[in-house]
Tab-separated table of C-alpha atoms (C1' of nucleotides) in Angstrom:
chain	number	residue	atom	x	y	z
P	82	MET	CA	-54.504	-82.792	-4.675
P	83	ALA	CA	-56.228	-80.920	-1.912
P	84	LEU	CA	-53.981	-79.659	0.839
P	85	GLU	CA	-55.216	-76.245	-0.281
P	86	HIS	CA	-58.779	-77.300	0.399
P	87	ALA	CA	-58.031	-78.731	3.815
P	88	ILE	CA	-56.333	-75.428	4.687
P	89	LEU	CA	-59.302	-73.415	3.415
P	90	VAL	CA	-61.704	-75.441	5.559
P	91	SER	CA	-59.501	-75.052	8.609
P	92	LEU	CA	-59.108	-71.296	8.097
P	93	LEU	CA	-62.842	-70.867	7.591
P	94	GLU	CA	-63.467	-72.662	10.861
P	95	LYS	CA	-60.967	-70.302	12.479
P	96	PRO	CA	-58.347	-67.952	10.977
P	97	GLY	CA	-54.785	-68.650	12.051
P	98	SER	CA	-51.067	-68.622	11.252
P	99	GLY	CA	-49.046	-71.238	9.406
P	100	TYR	CA	-47.758	-72.496	12.699
P	101	GLU	CA	-51.237	-72.827	14.164
P	102	LEU	CA	-52.393	-74.675	11.057
P	103	ALA	CA	-49.488	-77.095	11.422
P	104	ARG	CA	-50.676	-77.738	14.987
P	105	ARG	CA	-54.220	-78.376	13.837
P	106	PHE	CA	-52.943	-80.805	11.215
P	107	GLU	CA	-51.017	-82.605	13.937
P	108	ARG	CA	-54.137	-82.837	16.042
P	109	SER	CA	-57.640	-82.904	14.626
P	110	ILE	CA	-57.239	-82.522	10.863
P	111	GLY	CA	-54.364	-84.988	10.764
P	112	ARG	CA	-56.903	-87.754	11.343
P	113	PHE	CA	-57.850	-87.476	7.685
P	114	TRP	CA	-55.201	-85.280	6.093
P	115	THR	CA	-51.568	-85.133	7.138
P	116	ALA	CA	-49.223	-82.227	6.386
P	117	THR	CA	-45.953	-80.868	7.748
P	118	HIS	CA	-45.239	-77.223	8.472
P	119	GLN	CA	-43.058	-76.914	5.373
P	120	GLN	CA	-45.856	-78.063	3.104
P	121	ILE	CA	-48.263	-75.693	4.809
P	122	TYR	CA	-46.005	-72.609	4.551
P	123	ARG	CA	-45.276	-73.305	0.906
P	124	VAL	CA	-48.930	-73.788	0.001
P	125	LEU	CA	-50.020	-70.760	2.052
P	126	LYS	CA	-47.582	-68.597	0.120
P	127	ARG	CA	-49.022	-69.778	-3.174
P	128	MET	CA	-52.565	-69.294	-1.911
P	129	GLU	CA	-51.717	-65.750	-0.854
P	130	THR	CA	-50.271	-64.815	-4.253
P	131	ASP	CA	-53.328	-66.372	-5.896
P	132	GLY	CA	-55.571	-64.274	-3.662
P	133	TRP	CA	-57.288	-67.176	-1.907
P	134	VAL	CA	-56.231	-65.956	1.534
P	135	THR	CA	-55.129	-62.643	3.024
P	136	ALA	CA	-52.595	-62.189	5.800
P	137	VAL	CA	-52.208	-59.654	8.589
P	138	ASP	CA	-49.230	-59.361	10.909
P	139	VAL	CA	-50.239	-59.842	14.519
P	140	GLY	CA	-47.945	-58.807	17.340
P	141	GLN	CA	-48.065	-61.003	20.392
P	142	ASP	CA	-46.526	-60.371	23.767
P	143	GLY	CA	-44.222	-63.014	25.122
P	144	ARG	CA	-44.072	-64.603	21.667
P	145	PRO	CA	-42.721	-63.877	18.193
P	146	ASP	CA	-45.077	-62.112	15.796
P	147	LYS	CA	-47.241	-64.230	13.547
P	148	ARG	CA	-48.976	-63.812	10.209
P	149	GLU	CA	-52.647	-64.612	10.572
P	150	PHE	CA	-54.434	-65.855	7.462
P	151	THR	CA	-58.093	-65.400	6.552
P	152	VAL	CA	-59.969	-66.859	3.587
P	153	SER	CA	-60.915	-64.305	0.918
P	154	PRO	CA	-64.154	-64.432	-1.122
P	155	ALA	CA	-62.071	-65.874	-3.991
P	156	GLY	CA	-60.863	-68.619	-1.658
P	157	GLN	CA	-64.457	-69.339	-0.642
P	158	ASP	CA	-65.354	-69.769	-4.319
P	159	VAL	CA	-62.446	-72.149	-4.844
P	160	LEU	CA	-63.634	-74.228	-1.912
P	161	THR	CA	-67.259	-74.481	-3.012
P	162	GLY	CA	-66.083	-75.337	-6.529
P	163	TRP	CA	-64.044	-78.196	-5.115
P	164	LEU	CA	-66.901	-79.350	-2.871
P	165	HIS	CA	-69.005	-79.946	-5.975
P	166	GLU	CA	-66.386	-82.102	-7.656
P	167	PRO	CA	-66.601	-85.887	-7.299
P	168	VAL	CA	-65.033	-87.335	-4.154
P	169	GLN	CA	-61.632	-88.857	-4.937
P	170	PRO	CA	-60.962	-92.406	-3.735
P	171	GLU	CA	-58.882	-92.178	-0.590
P	172	ALA	CA	-55.178	-92.980	-0.887
P	173	VAL	CA	-54.121	-95.687	1.538
P	174	ARG	CA	-50.554	-96.443	2.662
P	175	HIS	CA	-50.884	-99.048	5.333
P	176	ASP	CA	-47.481	-100.331	6.284
P	177	LEU	CA	-48.755	-102.812	8.832
P	178	ALA	CA	-50.934	-104.798	6.437
P	179	VAL	CA	-47.935	-105.294	4.145
P	180	LYS	CA	-45.866	-106.498	7.099
P	181	VAL	CA	-48.531	-108.967	8.188
P	182	ARG	CA	-48.513	-110.615	4.773
P	183	GLY	CA	-44.735	-110.387	4.733
P	184	ALA	CA	-44.541	-112.236	8.066
P	185	ALA	CA	-45.229	-115.451	6.154
P	186	PHE	CA	-41.680	-115.172	4.776
P	187	ASP	CA	-39.950	-114.446	8.073
P	188	SER	CA	-38.555	-116.789	10.733
P	189	ALA	CA	-40.482	-117.782	13.872
P	190	ALA	CA	-38.287	-115.376	15.859
P	191	GLY	CA	-39.061	-112.615	13.384
P	192	ARG	CA	-42.781	-113.243	13.710
P	193	ALA	CA	-42.430	-113.075	17.493
P	194	ALA	CA	-40.744	-109.665	17.129
P	195	LEU	CA	-43.609	-108.542	14.913
P	196	VAL	CA	-46.063	-109.592	17.624
P	197	ASP	CA	-44.314	-107.173	19.997
P	198	GLU	CA	-44.332	-104.437	17.427
P	199	VAL	CA	-48.035	-104.900	16.650
P	200	SER	CA	-48.771	-104.838	20.383
P	201	ARG	CA	-46.935	-101.539	20.698
P	202	TYR	CA	-48.818	-100.175	17.713
P	203	ARG	CA	-52.085	-101.359	19.249
P	204	ALA	CA	-51.311	-99.557	22.522
P	205	GLU	CA	-50.635	-96.348	20.577
P	206	HIS	CA	-54.010	-96.532	18.918
P	207	GLU	CA	-55.729	-97.350	22.187
P	208	ASP	CA	-54.250	-94.094	23.510
P	209	LEU	CA	-55.449	-92.264	20.434
P	210	LEU	CA	-58.981	-93.593	20.915
P	211	THR	CA	-58.926	-92.467	24.542
P	212	ARG	CA	-57.879	-88.994	23.431
P	213	TYR	CA	-60.591	-88.845	20.764
P	214	LEU	CA	-63.220	-89.841	23.306
P	215	ALA	CA	-61.931	-87.246	25.774
P	216	GLY	CA	-61.962	-84.630	23.002
P	217	GLU	CA	-65.516	-85.557	22.110
P	218	LYS	CA	-66.627	-85.139	25.720
P	219	ARG	CA	-64.789	-81.817	25.979
P	220	ASP	CA	-65.783	-80.249	22.644
P	221	PHE	CA	-69.252	-81.704	22.148
P	222	PRO	CA	-70.718	-82.136	25.658
P	223	ASP	CA	-74.321	-81.519	24.604
P	224	ILE	CA	-75.195	-82.825	21.136
P	225	SER	CA	-78.620	-81.201	21.107
P	226	THR	CA	-77.280	-77.630	21.039
P	227	LEU	CA	-74.723	-77.850	18.226
P	228	SER	CA	-74.564	-75.567	15.195
P	229	THR	CA	-74.386	-77.027	11.690
P	230	GLY	CA	-70.631	-76.583	11.582
P	231	GLU	CA	-70.186	-78.235	14.957
P	232	ARG	CA	-72.443	-81.159	14.019
P	233	LEU	CA	-70.362	-81.770	10.903
P	234	GLN	CA	-67.111	-81.551	12.870
P	235	HIS	CA	-68.623	-83.965	15.352
P	236	VAL	CA	-69.620	-86.539	12.762
P	237	VAL	CA	-66.092	-86.454	11.347
P	238	LEU	CA	-64.713	-87.066	14.841
P	239	ARG	CA	-67.186	-89.957	15.191
P	240	GLY	CA	-65.599	-91.345	12.031
P	241	GLY	CA	-62.188	-91.200	13.645
P	242	ILE	CA	-63.526	-92.988	16.695
P	243	ALA	CA	-65.211	-95.678	14.600
P	244	TYR	CA	-61.977	-96.178	12.661
P	245	GLU	CA	-59.895	-96.633	15.813
P	246	ARG	CA	-62.380	-99.104	17.298
P	247	MET	CA	-62.399	-101.121	14.086
P	248	LEU	CA	-58.612	-101.036	13.977
P	249	LEU	CA	-58.229	-102.280	17.567
P	250	ASP	CA	-60.587	-105.203	16.916
P	251	TRP	CA	-58.696	-106.073	13.755
P	252	LEU	CA	-55.313	-105.869	15.486
P	253	ASP	CA	-56.584	-108.417	18.023
P	254	GLU	CA	-57.362	-110.774	15.140
P	255	VAL	CA	-53.930	-110.126	13.651
P	256	LEU	CA	-52.216	-110.913	16.967
P	257	ILE	CA	-54.100	-114.199	17.225
P	258	GLU	CA	-52.955	-115.221	13.744
P	259	LEU	CA	-49.351	-114.135	14.276
P	260	ARG	CA	-49.155	-116.104	17.515
P	261	LYS	CA	-50.334	-119.354	15.931
P	262	GLU	CA	-47.552	-121.847	15.317
P	263	PRO	CA	-46.896	-122.326	11.592
S	137	MET	CA	-41.094	-95.425	1.860
S	138	ALA	CA	-42.026	-98.983	1.151
S	139	LEU	CA	-43.356	-99.637	-2.313
S	140	GLU	CA	-40.272	-101.835	-2.620
S	141	HIS	CA	-41.416	-103.878	0.351
S	142	ALA	CA	-44.961	-104.280	-0.904
S	143	ILE	CA	-43.508	-105.515	-4.204
S	144	LEU	CA	-41.190	-107.948	-2.426
S	145	VAL	CA	-44.094	-109.427	-0.469
S	146	SER	CA	-46.209	-109.751	-3.580
S	147	LEU	CA	-43.398	-111.387	-5.563
S	148	LEU	CA	-42.662	-113.795	-2.729
S	149	GLU	CA	-46.306	-114.800	-2.686
S	150	LYS	CA	-46.055	-115.348	-6.446
S	151	PRO	CA	-43.446	-114.255	-9.008
S	152	GLY	CA	-44.789	-112.080	-11.790
S	153	SER	CA	-44.216	-109.299	-14.324
S	154	GLY	CA	-44.547	-105.566	-13.790
S	155	TYR	CA	-47.896	-105.650	-15.489
S	156	GLU	CA	-49.154	-108.456	-13.274
S	157	LEU	CA	-47.955	-106.580	-10.193
S	158	ALA	CA	-49.855	-103.508	-11.340
S	159	ARG	CA	-52.955	-105.701	-11.574
S	160	ARG	CA	-52.439	-107.036	-8.079
S	161	PHE	CA	-52.020	-103.507	-6.760
S	162	GLU	CA	-55.295	-102.572	-8.422
S	163	ARG	CA	-57.016	-105.510	-6.793
S	164	SER	CA	-55.916	-107.037	-3.521
S	165	ILE	CA	-52.812	-105.083	-2.480
S	166	GLY	CA	-54.385	-101.752	-3.416
S	167	ARG	CA	-56.570	-102.100	-0.313
S	168	PHE	CA	-53.578	-101.041	1.765
S	169	TRP	CA	-50.987	-99.788	-0.698
S	170	THR	CA	-51.746	-98.048	-3.981
S	171	ALA	CA	-49.329	-97.821	-6.915
S	172	THR	CA	-49.562	-97.185	-10.632
S	173	HIS	CA	-47.778	-99.196	-13.303
S	174	GLN	CA	-45.231	-96.418	-13.853
S	175	GLN	CA	-44.199	-96.425	-10.214
S	176	ILE	CA	-43.938	-100.191	-10.274
S	177	TYR	CA	-41.791	-100.370	-13.425
S	178	ARG	CA	-39.472	-97.662	-12.138
S	179	VAL	CA	-39.020	-99.304	-8.754
S	180	LEU	CA	-38.623	-102.773	-10.280
S	181	LYS	CA	-35.783	-101.466	-12.437
S	182	ARG	CA	-34.006	-100.062	-9.401
S	183	MET	CA	-34.599	-103.266	-7.453
S	184	GLU	CA	-33.133	-105.276	-10.311
S	185	THR	CA	-29.962	-103.181	-10.499
S	186	ASP	CA	-29.661	-103.444	-6.712
S	187	GLY	CA	-29.955	-107.222	-6.979
S	188	TRP	CA	-33.138	-107.542	-4.923
S	189	VAL	CA	-34.976	-109.296	-7.745
S	190	THR	CA	-33.994	-111.237	-10.867
S	191	ALA	CA	-35.874	-111.233	-14.161
S	192	VAL	CA	-36.381	-113.819	-16.881
S	193	ASP	CA	-38.024	-113.210	-20.246
S	194	VAL	CA	-41.063	-115.405	-20.703
S	195	GLY	CA	-42.590	-115.882	-24.132
S	196	GLN	CA	-46.337	-116.292	-24.180
S	197	ASP	CA	-48.534	-117.329	-27.059
S	198	GLY	CA	-51.314	-115.015	-27.997
S	199	ARG	CA	-49.729	-112.272	-25.890
S	200	PRO	CA	-46.635	-110.051	-25.883
S	201	ASP	CA	-43.599	-111.380	-24.011
S	202	LYS	CA	-43.221	-110.466	-20.373
S	203	ARG	CA	-40.360	-110.170	-17.886
S	204	GLU	CA	-41.079	-112.272	-14.852
S	205	PHE	CA	-39.481	-111.169	-11.594
S	206	THR	CA	-38.426	-113.352	-8.684
S	207	VAL	CA	-37.080	-112.236	-5.294
S	208	SER	CA	-33.375	-112.955	-4.763
S	209	PRO	CA	-31.846	-113.956	-1.393
S	210	ALA	CA	-30.636	-110.339	-1.076
S	211	GLY	CA	-34.213	-109.160	-1.569
S	212	GLN	CA	-35.376	-111.589	1.116
S	213	ASP	CA	-32.847	-110.070	3.499
S	214	VAL	CA	-34.043	-106.568	2.716
S	215	LEU	CA	-37.596	-107.629	3.453
S	216	THR	CA	-36.864	-109.279	6.782
S	217	GLY	CA	-34.769	-106.270	7.777
S	218	TRP	CA	-37.729	-104.011	7.085
S	219	LEU	CA	-40.137	-106.333	8.895
S	220	HIS	CA	-38.122	-105.817	12.070
S	221	GLU	CA	-38.288	-102.025	11.864
S	222	PRO	CA	-41.021	-100.168	13.787
S	223	VAL	CA	-44.362	-99.882	12.011
S	224	GLN	CA	-44.770	-96.403	10.516
S	225	PRO	CA	-47.986	-94.516	11.304
S	226	GLU	CA	-50.257	-94.856	8.310
S	227	ALA	CA	-50.576	-91.827	6.005
S	228	VAL	CA	-54.196	-90.785	5.525
S	229	ARG	CA	-55.578	-88.615	2.726
S	230	HIS	CA	-59.307	-88.698	3.156
S	231	ASP	CA	-60.907	-86.226	0.804
S	232	LEU	CA	-64.433	-86.921	1.966
S	233	ALA	CA	-63.878	-85.986	5.607
S	234	VAL	CA	-62.491	-82.606	4.505
S	235	LYS	CA	-65.552	-82.064	2.334
S	236	VAL	CA	-67.945	-82.926	5.133
S	237	ARG	CA	-66.428	-80.259	7.352
S	238	GLY	CA	-66.281	-77.912	4.370
S	239	ALA	CA	-70.010	-78.393	3.779
S	240	ALA	CA	-70.643	-76.039	6.699
S	241	PHE	CA	-69.456	-73.213	4.439
S	242	ASP	CA	-71.523	-74.149	1.399
S	243	SER	CA	-75.095	-73.235	0.411
S	244	ALA	CA	-78.084	-75.493	1.074
S	245	ALA	CA	-78.082	-76.442	-2.631
S	246	GLY	CA	-74.385	-77.275	-2.401
S	247	ARG	CA	-74.990	-79.521	0.602
S	248	ALA	CA	-77.776	-81.262	-1.303
S	249	ALA	CA	-75.315	-81.940	-4.142
S	250	LEU	CA	-72.851	-83.339	-1.611
S	251	VAL	CA	-75.550	-85.702	-0.337
S	252	ASP	CA	-75.841	-87.135	-3.853
S	253	GLU	CA	-72.103	-87.419	-4.145
S	254	VAL	CA	-71.756	-89.172	-0.780
S	255	SER	CA	-74.553	-91.552	-1.782
S	256	ARG	CA	-72.681	-92.420	-4.959
S	257	TYR	CA	-69.506	-92.932	-2.981
S	258	ARG	CA	-71.391	-95.140	-0.534
S	259	ALA	CA	-72.746	-97.290	-3.366
S	260	GLU	CA	-69.184	-97.741	-4.690
S	261	HIS	CA	-68.001	-99.000	-1.328
S	262	GLU	CA	-71.018	-101.264	-0.961
S	263	ASP	CA	-69.934	-102.835	-4.252
S	264	LEU	CA	-66.405	-103.138	-2.983
S	265	LEU	CA	-67.564	-104.909	0.176
S	266	THR	CA	-69.609	-107.325	-1.915
S	267	ARG	CA	-66.521	-108.091	-3.993
S	268	TYR	CA	-64.361	-108.604	-0.896
S	269	LEU	CA	-66.914	-111.009	0.556
S	270	ALA	CA	-67.135	-112.900	-2.751
S	271	GLY	CA	-63.333	-113.023	-2.863
S	272	GLU	CA	-63.214	-114.367	0.660
S	273	LYS	CA	-65.676	-117.125	-0.197
S	274	ARG	CA	-63.744	-117.980	-3.363
S	275	ASP	CA	-60.177	-117.858	-2.002
S	276	PHE	CA	-60.709	-119.034	1.576
S	277	PRO	CA	-63.633	-121.477	1.466
S	278	ASP	CA	-62.370	-123.626	4.335
S	279	ILE	CA	-60.571	-121.707	7.082
S	280	SER	CA	-59.448	-124.861	8.895
S	281	THR	CA	-57.112	-126.005	6.112
S	282	LEU	CA	-55.136	-122.820	5.427
S	283	SER	CA	-51.341	-122.526	5.415
S	284	THR	CA	-49.603	-119.811	7.447
S	285	GLY	CA	-49.309	-117.548	4.415
S	286	GLU	CA	-52.953	-118.027	3.519
S	287	ARG	CA	-54.076	-117.356	7.068
S	288	LEU	CA	-52.148	-114.081	7.072
S	289	GLN	CA	-53.554	-113.087	3.683
S	290	HIS	CA	-56.979	-113.920	5.016
S	291	VAL	CA	-56.669	-111.790	8.138
S	292	VAL	CA	-55.584	-108.838	5.977
S	293	LEU	CA	-58.647	-109.344	3.795
S	294	ARG	CA	-60.762	-109.468	6.974
S	295	GLY	CA	-59.282	-106.058	7.783
S	296	GLY	CA	-60.445	-104.732	4.419
S	297	ILE	CA	-63.908	-106.105	5.080
S	298	ALA	CA	-64.033	-104.597	8.569
S	299	TYR	CA	-62.910	-101.239	7.156
S	300	GLU	CA	-65.620	-101.206	4.502
S	301	ARG	CA	-68.335	-102.123	7.002
S	302	MET	CA	-67.181	-99.373	9.356
S	303	LEU	CA	-67.092	-96.918	6.455
S	304	LEU	CA	-70.626	-97.751	5.322
S	305	ASP	CA	-72.004	-97.253	8.826
S	306	TRP	CA	-70.175	-93.954	9.129
S	307	LEU	CA	-71.403	-92.750	5.729
S	308	ASP	CA	-74.965	-93.372	6.933
S	309	GLU	CA	-74.289	-91.077	9.881
S	310	VAL	CA	-72.772	-88.486	7.558
S	311	LEU	CA	-75.827	-88.590	5.288
S	312	ILE	CA	-78.138	-88.056	8.247
S	313	GLU	CA	-76.160	-84.975	9.322
S	314	LEU	CA	-75.901	-83.543	5.814
S	315	ARG	CA	-79.662	-83.903	5.316
S	316	LYS	CA	-80.544	-81.994	8.486
S	317	GLU	CA	-81.728	-78.458	7.858
S	318	PRO	CA	-79.220	-75.875	9.145
E	70	DT	C1'	-60.509	-103.896	-43.047
E	71	DC	C1'	-60.811	-100.858	-39.535
E	72	DA	C1'	-61.619	-99.541	-34.933
E	73	DT	C1'	-61.344	-100.882	-30.353
E	74	DC	C1'	-59.620	-103.198	-26.465
E	75	DC	C1'	-56.265	-105.805	-23.707
E	76	DT	C1'	-51.536	-107.173	-22.562
E	77	DA	C1'	-46.950	-105.417	-21.855
E	78	DT	C1'	-43.237	-101.984	-21.221
E	79	DG	C1'	-41.424	-97.613	-20.918
E	80	DC	C1'	-40.017	-92.163	-21.124
E	81	DA	C1'	-40.462	-87.308	-19.777
E	82	DA	C1'	-42.104	-83.585	-17.166
E	83	DC	C1'	-44.108	-81.748	-13.402
E	84	DG	C1'	-46.061	-81.315	-8.920
E	85	DA	C1'	-46.258	-83.043	-4.157
E	86	DG	C1'	-44.056	-84.775	-0.072
E	87	DT	C1'	-39.867	-85.452	2.902
E	88	DT	C1'	-35.660	-84.286	5.293
E	89	DG	C1'	-32.288	-81.457	6.979
E	90	DC	C1'	-31.064	-77.194	8.131
E	91	DA	C1'	-31.254	-72.069	9.554
E	92	DT	C1'	-32.851	-68.096	12.028
E	93	DA	C1'	-34.839	-65.554	15.878
E	94	DG	C1'	-37.407	-64.108	20.099
E	95	DC	C1'	-38.746	-65.295	24.477
E	96	DA	C1'	-39.403	-68.364	28.834
E	97	DA	C1'	-37.921	-71.466	32.428
E	98	DG	C1'	-34.782	-73.843	35.141
E	99	DC	C1'	-30.055	-75.102	36.727
M	240	DG	C1'	-24.905	-67.100	32.337
M	241	DC	C1'	-26.113	-71.204	29.845
M	242	DT	C1'	-28.810	-74.700	28.082
M	243	DT	C1'	-33.094	-76.340	26.738
M	244	DG	C1'	-37.498	-75.877	24.770
M	245	DC	C1'	-41.341	-73.610	22.538
M	246	DT	C1'	-43.300	-70.338	19.103
M	247	DA	C1'	-42.766	-68.799	14.434
M	248	DT	C1'	-41.077	-68.686	9.625
M	249	DG	C1'	-38.511	-70.167	5.885
M	250	DC	C1'	-34.835	-72.275	2.142
M	251	DA	C1'	-32.715	-76.063	-0.491
M	252	DA	C1'	-32.230	-80.555	-2.101
M	253	DC	C1'	-34.031	-84.685	-2.996
M	254	DT	C1'	-37.300	-88.386	-3.619
M	255	DC	C1'	-41.875	-89.927	-4.640
M	256	DG	C1'	-46.227	-89.773	-7.080
M	257	DT	C1'	-49.062	-88.322	-11.061
M	258	DT	C1'	-50.194	-87.427	-15.782
M	259	DG	C1'	-49.721	-87.684	-20.462
M	260	DC	C1'	-47.799	-89.851	-24.009
M	261	DA	C1'	-45.531	-93.620	-26.989
M	262	DT	C1'	-44.904	-98.219	-28.790
M	263	DA	C1'	-46.255	-102.830	-30.159
M	264	DG	C1'	-48.455	-107.456	-30.683
M	265	DG	C1'	-52.569	-109.900	-30.634
M	266	DA	C1'	-57.862	-110.576	-30.033
M	267	DT	C1'	-62.529	-109.309	-31.110
M	268	DG	C1'	-66.266	-107.762	-33.548
M	269	DA	C1'	-68.758	-104.545	-36.775
DNA sequence: TCATCCTATGCAACGAGTTGCATAGCAAGC
DNA sequence: GCTTGCTATGCAACTCGTTGCATAGGATGA
C-alpha cells in the first residue's frame, strides 16, 4: 500500500489541503495513482496523528477556510525509507481487455455495440493525450532549464504520453478485429 | 467490480477449477486483471449460489480431486449484460512513477539505489516480454487460420506486448534522468 | 523415512477502496 | 429570493483485496 507515499511526494512538491490533493489526484497524479477525497482525508488524518505531516489553518477570502498540510522531517524519513524498498509490481484492472476476450461469446449485434463503446473510449483517450501534450508544452516549455524535480516530473509525464499513444494504436487493432465478420 | 466477469470469460474459454483459474490469472489473464486464489474461491462460491456457474467433482489420479466449474446460461446472460455496459476507466496503481517523482527528495546515494532497483525492474519486464513473444509464437503460429475467439485473445496478447515494449523504452528514459547529476 | 514441493480448497481477520450522505460558506445568475 | 455550483471537510456502511494460516493427498529426491 502506498497512498501515504503518493501524498508525501505531492506535499513535498507543494504543500496543500486535502481538497487540493484530491484535485491533484484527479489531474496529474491520477495518471499513476488514483484516490478519492474520502481516502485522502482519512489517510491524512492518520498521517497527522503519526506525525508525518503537520497542518495549519489558513483563512481564505471568498472561500471556506482550509487546513494546509506540510511534510514533517519524520514524514521525509518515511518516504526515503519507502523509496529504498523494492518496487512493487503494478496492479492492473483493465476492464476493456476482459470485454474484448468476452466479445467472442456475444452476438454479432453485441459485438457491434462494443465497437461503438471502444470508439467512444478511444476518443476519450485521444482527448487525454491532447491534454497531456498541452500540459507538457505549458509546464515544461524549455527542457534545458529544468531543475531535478522538474525533470523527474517531466519524465513521468512522458510516460503518460507514451502510454496513451500505445493505447490508441492498440485500440485501432482491437477495432479492426472486432469489425471482422466471425 | 468485475472479477466475476473475468472469471466468466475465462470459464467460457475453458471450464476449470478454482485452482486452475488462479493459475490462469497468474499467467495470461493477470496481464489485465490480477486476483489471488482466495478472491477466486470466494467469488466462485457466490457465483455458484447465484446460479452463474455449475460445478462437478472430478476425480484425478495422482492428484487431489477438483471441482470443475462451467458457466450456466444465467452466467452467460450476466456476461453479455456487462459487455453492453460502458467501459470503466482503468484503475492504475503505479508504484514506480510515484518513486521517480519522490526521488527528487532523496539523497544522491538514494537515487543511485533507485537506479539499481529500476534496472532490476526493467530486467523483469524484459523477461516478461520475452515470455509473451514466446507465448505468441507457441499459441498463435499461423494468424490466418484463427477462430474469432483466438483472434480476440491474440489481439489482447498484442496489447500486453505493446505495453511491455512501451514500458521498456520509458524505463530507459527514466534511467537516463535518474543518472543525471542534480 | 523425512523433508520438500505441488495440487487443491478453504477460513478468519484486517486493511483498503467505494458509495452515499451531510454540512457549510460563498459566488453567480435567473 | 432561490437555485445551482464550487470550495472544503467529514461520517458511516459496505464491499473488495491482502495476508496468514490450515488441511490433505500425492510426487520427488536425499
